[in-house]
mmCIF file of C-alpha atoms in Angstrom:
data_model
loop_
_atom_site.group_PDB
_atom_site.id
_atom_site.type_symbol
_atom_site.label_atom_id
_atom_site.label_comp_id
_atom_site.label_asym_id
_atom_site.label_seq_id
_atom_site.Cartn_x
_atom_site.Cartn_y
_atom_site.Cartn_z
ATOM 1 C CA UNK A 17 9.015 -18.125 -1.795
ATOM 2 C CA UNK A 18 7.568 -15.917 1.371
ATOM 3 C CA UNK A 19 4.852 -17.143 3.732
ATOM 4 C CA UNK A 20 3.588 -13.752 3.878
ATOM 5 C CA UNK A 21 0.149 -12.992 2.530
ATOM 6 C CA UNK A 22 0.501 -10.506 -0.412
ATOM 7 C CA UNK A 23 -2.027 -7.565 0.055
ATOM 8 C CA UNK A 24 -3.706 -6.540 -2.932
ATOM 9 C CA UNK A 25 -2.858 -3.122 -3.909
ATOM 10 C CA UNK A 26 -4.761 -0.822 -5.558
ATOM 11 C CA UNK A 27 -4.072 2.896 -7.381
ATOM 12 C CA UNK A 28 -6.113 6.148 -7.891
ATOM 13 C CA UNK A 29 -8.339 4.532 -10.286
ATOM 14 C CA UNK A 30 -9.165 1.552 -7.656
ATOM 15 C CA UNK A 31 -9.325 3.273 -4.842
ATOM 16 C CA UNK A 32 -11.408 5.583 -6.431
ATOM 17 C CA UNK A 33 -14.032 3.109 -7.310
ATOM 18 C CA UNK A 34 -13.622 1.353 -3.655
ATOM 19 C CA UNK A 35 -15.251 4.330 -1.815
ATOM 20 C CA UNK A 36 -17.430 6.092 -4.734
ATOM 21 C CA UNK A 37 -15.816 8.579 -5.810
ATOM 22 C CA UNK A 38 -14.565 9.614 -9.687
ATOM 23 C CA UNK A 39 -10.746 9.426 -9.950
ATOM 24 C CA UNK A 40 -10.322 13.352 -10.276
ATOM 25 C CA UNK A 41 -11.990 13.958 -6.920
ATOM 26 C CA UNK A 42 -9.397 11.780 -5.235
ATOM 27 C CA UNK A 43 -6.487 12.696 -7.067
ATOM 28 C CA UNK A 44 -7.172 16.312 -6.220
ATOM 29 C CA UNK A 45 -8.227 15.626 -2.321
ATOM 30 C CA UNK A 46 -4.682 13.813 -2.449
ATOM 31 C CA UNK A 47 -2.999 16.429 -4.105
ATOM 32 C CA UNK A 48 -4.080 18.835 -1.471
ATOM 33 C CA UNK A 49 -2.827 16.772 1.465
ATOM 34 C CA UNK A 50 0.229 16.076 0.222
ATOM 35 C CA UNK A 51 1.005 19.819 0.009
ATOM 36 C CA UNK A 52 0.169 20.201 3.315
ATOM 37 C CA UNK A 53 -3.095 21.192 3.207
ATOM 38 C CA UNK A 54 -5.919 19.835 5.978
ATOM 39 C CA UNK A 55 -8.217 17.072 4.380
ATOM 40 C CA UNK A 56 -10.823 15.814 6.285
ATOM 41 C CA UNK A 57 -11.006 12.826 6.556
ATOM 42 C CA UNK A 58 -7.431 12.385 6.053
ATOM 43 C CA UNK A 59 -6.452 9.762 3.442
ATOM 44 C CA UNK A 60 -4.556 6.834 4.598
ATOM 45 C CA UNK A 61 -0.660 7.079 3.481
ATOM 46 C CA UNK A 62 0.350 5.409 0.847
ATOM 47 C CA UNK A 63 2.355 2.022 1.065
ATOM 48 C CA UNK A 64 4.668 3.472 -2.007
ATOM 49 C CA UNK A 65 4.357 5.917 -4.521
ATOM 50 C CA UNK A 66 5.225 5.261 -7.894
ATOM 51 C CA UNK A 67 5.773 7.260 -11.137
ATOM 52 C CA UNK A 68 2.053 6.786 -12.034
ATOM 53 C CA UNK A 69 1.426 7.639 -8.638
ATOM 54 C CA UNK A 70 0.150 5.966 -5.082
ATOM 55 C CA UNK A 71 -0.292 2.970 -4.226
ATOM 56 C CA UNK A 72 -2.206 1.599 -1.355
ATOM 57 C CA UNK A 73 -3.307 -1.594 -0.004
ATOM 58 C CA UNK A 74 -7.269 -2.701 -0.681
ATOM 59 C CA UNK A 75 -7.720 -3.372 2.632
ATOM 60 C CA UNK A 76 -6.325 0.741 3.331
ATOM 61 C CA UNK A 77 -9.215 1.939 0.756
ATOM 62 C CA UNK A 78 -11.971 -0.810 2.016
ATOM 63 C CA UNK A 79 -11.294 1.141 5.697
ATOM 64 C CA UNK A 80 -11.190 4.904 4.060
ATOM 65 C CA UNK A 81 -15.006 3.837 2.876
ATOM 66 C CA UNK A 82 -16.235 3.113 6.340
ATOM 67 C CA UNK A 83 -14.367 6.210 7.779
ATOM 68 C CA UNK A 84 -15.785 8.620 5.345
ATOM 69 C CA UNK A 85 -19.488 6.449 5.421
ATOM 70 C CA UNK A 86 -19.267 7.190 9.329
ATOM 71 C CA UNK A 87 -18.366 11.203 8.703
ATOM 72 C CA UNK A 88 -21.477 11.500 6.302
ATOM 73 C CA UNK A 89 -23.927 9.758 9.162
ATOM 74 C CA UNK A 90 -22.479 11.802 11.791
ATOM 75 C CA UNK A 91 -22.865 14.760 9.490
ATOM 76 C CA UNK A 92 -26.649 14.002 9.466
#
């Protein structure tokens, strides 16, 4: 057994809900980085990606929704 804290992880879906967005608006902002193309703000990178797709940590997602909260009051 490890003595390593175990990170929750969390997929589209979750990470979706995390910052407030629908799942189709993050799967397609994703879709578009990976391709190459520039995102703002950039997502983090993904600790793995799977067949159903990638996965991140909570704690990745919990700091994408203070990154993109900061770009909207910055924006104002």
């Amino acid at each position: 057994m490890s003595n390593y804290p175990i990170s929750t992880l969390v997929g589209l879906k979750e990470f979706a809900e995390v910052i407030g967005w629908d799942k189709a608006r993050l799967s397609t902002k994703y879709s578009r980085q990976r391709k190459g193309k520039k995102v703002r703000p950039v997502l983090p990178e993904p600790i793995q990606v799977l067949a159903c797709g990638p996965i991140w940590t909570l704690e990745q997602a919990e700091e994408y929704k203070k990154i993109i909260c900061e770009a909207v009051k910055t924006q104002q």
